[in-house]
Short mmCIF file of N, CA and C in Angstrom, two decimals:
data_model
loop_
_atom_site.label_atom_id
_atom_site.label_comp_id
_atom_site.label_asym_id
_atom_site.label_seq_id
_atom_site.Cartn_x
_atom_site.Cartn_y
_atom_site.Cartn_z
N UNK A 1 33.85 0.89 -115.72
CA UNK A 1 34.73 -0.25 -115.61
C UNK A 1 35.74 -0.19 -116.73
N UNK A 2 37.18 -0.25 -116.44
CA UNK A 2 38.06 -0.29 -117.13
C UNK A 2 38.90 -1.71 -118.24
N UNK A 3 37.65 -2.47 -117.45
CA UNK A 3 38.25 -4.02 -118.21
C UNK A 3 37.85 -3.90 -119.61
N UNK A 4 37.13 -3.61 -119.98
CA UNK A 4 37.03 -3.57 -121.51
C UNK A 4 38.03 -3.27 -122.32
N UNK A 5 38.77 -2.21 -121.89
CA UNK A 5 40.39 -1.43 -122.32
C UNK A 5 41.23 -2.41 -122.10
N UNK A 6 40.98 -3.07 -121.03
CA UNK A 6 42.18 -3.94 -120.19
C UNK A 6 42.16 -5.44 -121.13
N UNK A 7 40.98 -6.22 -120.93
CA UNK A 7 40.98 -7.20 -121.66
C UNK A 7 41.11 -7.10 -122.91
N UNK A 8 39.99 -6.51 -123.48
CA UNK A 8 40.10 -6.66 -125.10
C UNK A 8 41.24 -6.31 -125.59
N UNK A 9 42.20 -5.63 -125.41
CA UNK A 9 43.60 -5.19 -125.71
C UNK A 9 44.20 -6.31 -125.90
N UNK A 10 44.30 -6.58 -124.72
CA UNK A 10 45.40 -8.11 -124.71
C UNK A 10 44.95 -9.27 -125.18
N UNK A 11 44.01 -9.44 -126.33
CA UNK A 11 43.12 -10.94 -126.95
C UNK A 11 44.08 -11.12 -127.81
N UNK A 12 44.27 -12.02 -128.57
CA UNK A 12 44.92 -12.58 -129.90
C UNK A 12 44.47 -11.33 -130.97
N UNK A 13 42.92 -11.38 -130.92
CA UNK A 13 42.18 -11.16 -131.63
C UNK A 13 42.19 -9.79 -132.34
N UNK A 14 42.71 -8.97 -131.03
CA UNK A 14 42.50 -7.92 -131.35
C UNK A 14 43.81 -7.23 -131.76
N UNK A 15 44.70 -7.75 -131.38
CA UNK A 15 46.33 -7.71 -132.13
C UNK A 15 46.28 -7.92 -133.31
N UNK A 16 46.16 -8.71 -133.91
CA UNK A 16 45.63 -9.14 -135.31
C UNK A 16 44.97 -8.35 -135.73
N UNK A 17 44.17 -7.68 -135.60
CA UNK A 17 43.09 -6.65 -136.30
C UNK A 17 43.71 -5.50 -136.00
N UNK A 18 44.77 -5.20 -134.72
CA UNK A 18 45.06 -3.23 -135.18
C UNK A 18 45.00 -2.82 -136.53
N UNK A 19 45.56 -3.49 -137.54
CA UNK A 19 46.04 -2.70 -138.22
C UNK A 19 44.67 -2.68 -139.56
N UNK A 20 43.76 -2.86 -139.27
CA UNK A 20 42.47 -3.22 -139.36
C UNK A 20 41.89 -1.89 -139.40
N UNK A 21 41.86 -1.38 -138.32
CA UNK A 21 41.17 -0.19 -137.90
C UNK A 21 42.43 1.09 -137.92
N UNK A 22 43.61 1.35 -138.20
CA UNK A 22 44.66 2.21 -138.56
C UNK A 22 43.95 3.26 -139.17
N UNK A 23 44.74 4.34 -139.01
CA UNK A 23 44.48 5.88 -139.65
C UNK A 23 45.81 6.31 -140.45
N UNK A 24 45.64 6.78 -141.16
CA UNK A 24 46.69 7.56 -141.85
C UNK A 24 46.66 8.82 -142.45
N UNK A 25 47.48 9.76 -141.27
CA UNK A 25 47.86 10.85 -141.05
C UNK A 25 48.73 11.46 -141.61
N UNK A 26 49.01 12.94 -141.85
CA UNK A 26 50.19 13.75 -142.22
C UNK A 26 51.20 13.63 -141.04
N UNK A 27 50.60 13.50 -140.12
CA UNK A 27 51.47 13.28 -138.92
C UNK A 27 52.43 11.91 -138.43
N UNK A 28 51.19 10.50 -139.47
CA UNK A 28 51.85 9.40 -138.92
C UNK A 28 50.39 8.17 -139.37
N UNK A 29 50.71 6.80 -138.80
CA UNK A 29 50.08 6.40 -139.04
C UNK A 29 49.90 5.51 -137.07
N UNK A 30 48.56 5.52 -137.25
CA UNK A 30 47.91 5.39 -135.73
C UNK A 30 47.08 4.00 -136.17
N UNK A 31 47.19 3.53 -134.53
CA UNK A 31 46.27 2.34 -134.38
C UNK A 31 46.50 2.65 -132.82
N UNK A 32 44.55 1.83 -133.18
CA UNK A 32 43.87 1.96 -131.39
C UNK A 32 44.67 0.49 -131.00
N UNK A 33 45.05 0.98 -129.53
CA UNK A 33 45.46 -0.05 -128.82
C UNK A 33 44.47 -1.00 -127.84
N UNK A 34 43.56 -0.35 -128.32
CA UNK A 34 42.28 -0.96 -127.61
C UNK A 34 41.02 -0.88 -128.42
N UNK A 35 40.08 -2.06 -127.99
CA UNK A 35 39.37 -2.54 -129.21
C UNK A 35 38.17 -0.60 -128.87
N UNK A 36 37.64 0.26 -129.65
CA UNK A 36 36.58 1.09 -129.52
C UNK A 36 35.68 0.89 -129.32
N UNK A 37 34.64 1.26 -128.27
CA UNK A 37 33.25 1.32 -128.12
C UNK A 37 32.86 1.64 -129.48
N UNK A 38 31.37 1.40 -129.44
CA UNK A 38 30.89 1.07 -131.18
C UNK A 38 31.26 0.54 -132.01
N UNK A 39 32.58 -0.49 -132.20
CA UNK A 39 32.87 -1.01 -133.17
C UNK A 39 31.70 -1.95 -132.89
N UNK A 40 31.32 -2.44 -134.23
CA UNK A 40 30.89 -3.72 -134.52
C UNK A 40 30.94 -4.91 -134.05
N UNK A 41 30.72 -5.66 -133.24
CA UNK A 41 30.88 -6.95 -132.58
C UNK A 41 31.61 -6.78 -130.96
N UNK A 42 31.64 -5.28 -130.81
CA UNK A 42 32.51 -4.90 -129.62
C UNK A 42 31.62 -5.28 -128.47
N UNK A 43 30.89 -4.53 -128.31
CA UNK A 43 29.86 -5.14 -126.94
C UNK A 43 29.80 -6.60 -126.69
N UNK A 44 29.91 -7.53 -127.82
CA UNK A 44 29.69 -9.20 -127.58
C UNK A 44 30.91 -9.64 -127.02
N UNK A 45 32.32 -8.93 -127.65
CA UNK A 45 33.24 -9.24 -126.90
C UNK A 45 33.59 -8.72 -125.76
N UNK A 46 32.83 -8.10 -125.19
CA UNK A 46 33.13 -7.26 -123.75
C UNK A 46 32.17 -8.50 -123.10
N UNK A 47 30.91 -8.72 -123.30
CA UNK A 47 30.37 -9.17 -122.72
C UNK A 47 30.59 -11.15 -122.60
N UNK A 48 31.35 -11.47 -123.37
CA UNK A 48 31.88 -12.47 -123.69
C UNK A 48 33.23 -12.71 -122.23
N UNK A 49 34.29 -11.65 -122.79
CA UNK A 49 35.11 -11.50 -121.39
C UNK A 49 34.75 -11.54 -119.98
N UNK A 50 33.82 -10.84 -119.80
CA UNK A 50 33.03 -10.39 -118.14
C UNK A 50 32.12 -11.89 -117.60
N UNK A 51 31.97 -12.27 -118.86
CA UNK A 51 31.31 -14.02 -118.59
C UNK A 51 32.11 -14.76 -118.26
N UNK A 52 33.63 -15.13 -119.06
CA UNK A 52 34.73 -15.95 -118.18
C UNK A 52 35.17 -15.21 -117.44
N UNK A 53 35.67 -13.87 -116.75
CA UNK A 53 36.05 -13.57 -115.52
C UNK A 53 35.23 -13.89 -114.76
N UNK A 54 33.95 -13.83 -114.60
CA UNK A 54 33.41 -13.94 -113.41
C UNK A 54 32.62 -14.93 -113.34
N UNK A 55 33.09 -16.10 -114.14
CA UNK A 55 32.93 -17.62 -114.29
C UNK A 55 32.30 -17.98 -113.10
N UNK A 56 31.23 -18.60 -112.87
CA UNK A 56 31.12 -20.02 -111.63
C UNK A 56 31.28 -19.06 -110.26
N UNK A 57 31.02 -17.82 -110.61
CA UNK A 57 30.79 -17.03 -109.01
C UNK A 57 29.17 -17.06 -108.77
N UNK A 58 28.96 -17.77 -107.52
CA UNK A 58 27.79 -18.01 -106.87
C UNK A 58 26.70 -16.51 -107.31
N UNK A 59 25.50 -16.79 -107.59
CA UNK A 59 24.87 -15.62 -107.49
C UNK A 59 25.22 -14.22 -107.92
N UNK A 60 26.19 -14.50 -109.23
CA UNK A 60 26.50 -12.97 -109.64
C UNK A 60 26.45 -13.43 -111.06
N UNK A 61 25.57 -12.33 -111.99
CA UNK A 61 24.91 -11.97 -112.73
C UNK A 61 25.58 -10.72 -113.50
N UNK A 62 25.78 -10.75 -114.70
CA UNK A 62 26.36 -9.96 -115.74
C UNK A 62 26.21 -9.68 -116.81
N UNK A 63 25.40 -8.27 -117.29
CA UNK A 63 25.34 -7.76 -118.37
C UNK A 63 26.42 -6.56 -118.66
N UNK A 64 26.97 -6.66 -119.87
CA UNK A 64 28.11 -5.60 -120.17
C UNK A 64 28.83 -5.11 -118.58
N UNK A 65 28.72 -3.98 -118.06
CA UNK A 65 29.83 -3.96 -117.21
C UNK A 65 28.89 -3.53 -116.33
N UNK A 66 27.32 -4.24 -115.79
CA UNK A 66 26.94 -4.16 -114.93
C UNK A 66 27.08 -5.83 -114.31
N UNK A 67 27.52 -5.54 -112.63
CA UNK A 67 28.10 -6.97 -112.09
C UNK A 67 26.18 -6.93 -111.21
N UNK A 68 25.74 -7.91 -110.75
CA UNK A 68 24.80 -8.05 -109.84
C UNK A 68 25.09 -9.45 -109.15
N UNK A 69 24.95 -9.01 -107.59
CA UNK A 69 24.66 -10.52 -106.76
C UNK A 69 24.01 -10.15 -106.04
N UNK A 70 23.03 -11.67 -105.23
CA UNK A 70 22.30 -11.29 -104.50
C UNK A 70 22.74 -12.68 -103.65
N UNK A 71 22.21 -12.41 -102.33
CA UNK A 71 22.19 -13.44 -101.22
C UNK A 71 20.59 -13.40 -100.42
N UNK A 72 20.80 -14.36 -99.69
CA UNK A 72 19.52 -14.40 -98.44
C UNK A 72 20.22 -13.45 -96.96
N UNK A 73 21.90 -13.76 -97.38
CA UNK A 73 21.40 -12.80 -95.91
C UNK A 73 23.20 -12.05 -96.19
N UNK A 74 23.13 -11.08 -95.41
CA UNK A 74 24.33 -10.02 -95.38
C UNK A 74 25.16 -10.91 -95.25
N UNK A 75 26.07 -11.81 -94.43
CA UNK A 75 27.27 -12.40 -94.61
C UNK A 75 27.67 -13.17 -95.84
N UNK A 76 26.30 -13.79 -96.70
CA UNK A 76 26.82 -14.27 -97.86
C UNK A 76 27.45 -13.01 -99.00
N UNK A 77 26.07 -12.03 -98.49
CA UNK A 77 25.96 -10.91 -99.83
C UNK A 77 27.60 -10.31 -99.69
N UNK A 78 28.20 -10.25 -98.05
CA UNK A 78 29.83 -9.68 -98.30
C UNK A 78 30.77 -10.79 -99.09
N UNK A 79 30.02 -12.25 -98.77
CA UNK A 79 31.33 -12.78 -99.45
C UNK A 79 31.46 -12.47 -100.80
N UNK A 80 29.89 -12.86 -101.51
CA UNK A 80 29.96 -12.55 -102.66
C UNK A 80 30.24 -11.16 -103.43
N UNK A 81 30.41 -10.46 -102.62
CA UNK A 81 30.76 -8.54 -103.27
C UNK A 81 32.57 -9.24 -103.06
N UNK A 82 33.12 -9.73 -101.79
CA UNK A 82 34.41 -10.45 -102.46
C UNK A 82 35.13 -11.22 -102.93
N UNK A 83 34.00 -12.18 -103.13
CA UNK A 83 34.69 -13.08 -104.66
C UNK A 83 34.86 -11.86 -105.63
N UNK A 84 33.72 -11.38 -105.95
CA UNK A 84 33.82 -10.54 -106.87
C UNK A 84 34.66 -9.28 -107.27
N UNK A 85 35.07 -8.92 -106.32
CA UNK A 85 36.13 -8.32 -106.36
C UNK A 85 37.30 -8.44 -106.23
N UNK A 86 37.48 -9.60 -105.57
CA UNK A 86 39.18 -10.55 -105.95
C UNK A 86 39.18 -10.73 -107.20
N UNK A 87 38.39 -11.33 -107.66
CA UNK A 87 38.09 -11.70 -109.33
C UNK A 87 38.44 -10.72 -110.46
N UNK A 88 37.77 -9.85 -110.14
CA UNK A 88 38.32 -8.47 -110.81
C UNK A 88 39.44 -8.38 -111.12
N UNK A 89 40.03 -8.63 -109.54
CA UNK A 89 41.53 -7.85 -109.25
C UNK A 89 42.59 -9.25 -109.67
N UNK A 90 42.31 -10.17 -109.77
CA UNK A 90 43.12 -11.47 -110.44
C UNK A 90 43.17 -10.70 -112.02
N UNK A 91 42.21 -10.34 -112.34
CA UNK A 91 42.47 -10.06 -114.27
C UNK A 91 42.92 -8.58 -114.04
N UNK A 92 43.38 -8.07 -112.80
CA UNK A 92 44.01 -6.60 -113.64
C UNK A 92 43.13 -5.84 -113.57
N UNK A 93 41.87 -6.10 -113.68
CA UNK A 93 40.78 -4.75 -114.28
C UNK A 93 40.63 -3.90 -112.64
N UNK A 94 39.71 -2.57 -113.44
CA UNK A 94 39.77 -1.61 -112.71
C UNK A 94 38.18 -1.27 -112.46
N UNK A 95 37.94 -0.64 -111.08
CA UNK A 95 36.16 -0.61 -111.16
C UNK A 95 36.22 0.73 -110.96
N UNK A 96 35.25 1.37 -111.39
CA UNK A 96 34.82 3.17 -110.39
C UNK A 96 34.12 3.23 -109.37
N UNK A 97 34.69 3.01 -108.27
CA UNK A 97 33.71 2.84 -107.34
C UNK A 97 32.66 3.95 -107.19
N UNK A 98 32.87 5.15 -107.30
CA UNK A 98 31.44 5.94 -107.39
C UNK A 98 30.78 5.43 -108.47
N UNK A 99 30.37 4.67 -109.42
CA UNK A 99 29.50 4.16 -109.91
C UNK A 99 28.98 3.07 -109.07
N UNK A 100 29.51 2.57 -108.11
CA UNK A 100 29.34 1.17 -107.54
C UNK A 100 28.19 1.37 -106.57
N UNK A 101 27.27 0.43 -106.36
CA UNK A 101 26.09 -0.21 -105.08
C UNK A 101 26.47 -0.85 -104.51
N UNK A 102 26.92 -0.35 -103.45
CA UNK A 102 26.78 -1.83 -102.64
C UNK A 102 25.62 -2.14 -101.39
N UNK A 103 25.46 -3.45 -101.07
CA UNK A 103 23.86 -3.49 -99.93
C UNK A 103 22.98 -2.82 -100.27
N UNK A 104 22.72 -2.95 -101.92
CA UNK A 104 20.98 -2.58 -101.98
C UNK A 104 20.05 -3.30 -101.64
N UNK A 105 18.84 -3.05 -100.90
CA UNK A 105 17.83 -4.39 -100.46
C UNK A 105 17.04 -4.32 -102.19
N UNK A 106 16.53 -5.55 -102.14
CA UNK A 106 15.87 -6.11 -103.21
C UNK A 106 14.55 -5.16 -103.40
N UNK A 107 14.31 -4.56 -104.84
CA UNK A 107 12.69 -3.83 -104.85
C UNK A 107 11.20 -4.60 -104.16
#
């Protein structure tokens, strides 16, 4: 999932801090335009974001950039795979769909 790049970029927060994390080169001086995996407090803010995007959607469940919903029966389980993916697509972000499940039955 590409929202992590996508959101955290564009926070207040993290504008304010480029120059935080800067390098300085013979070549130049660099800053990430996007917050790095492993920084420090990074995962809380990924997982912080993915909580208000996918705010108040019925039956969908979110850790870091795994999405889960479940229903009682196939016509809910499609709506809810498209809330969820309108939702997505309202903030911009991007999914891989070969990482993606869709219609797994419950273990």
């Amino acid at each position: 999932m590409n929202a992590y790049s996508q959101e955290v970029s564009n926070s207040p927060d993290n504008k304010n801090s480029r120059k935080l994390l800067a390098s300085i080169t013979h070549e130049g001086i660099f800053q990430y335009k996007v917050m790095p995996m492993g920084l420090t407090g990074s995962l809380d803010k990924f997982q912080e974001i993915m909580d208000e995007v996918l705010f108040r959607l019925p039956n969908c469940y979110v850790y870091l950039d795994d999405i889960l919903t479940c229903a009682s029966d196939e016509d809910i389980h499609l709506d809810n795979i498209n809330a969820i993916l309108q939702r997505i697509a309202e903030f911009s972000m991007k999914i891989n769909i070969a990482k993606c499940q869709f219609g797994r039955p419950s273990a």
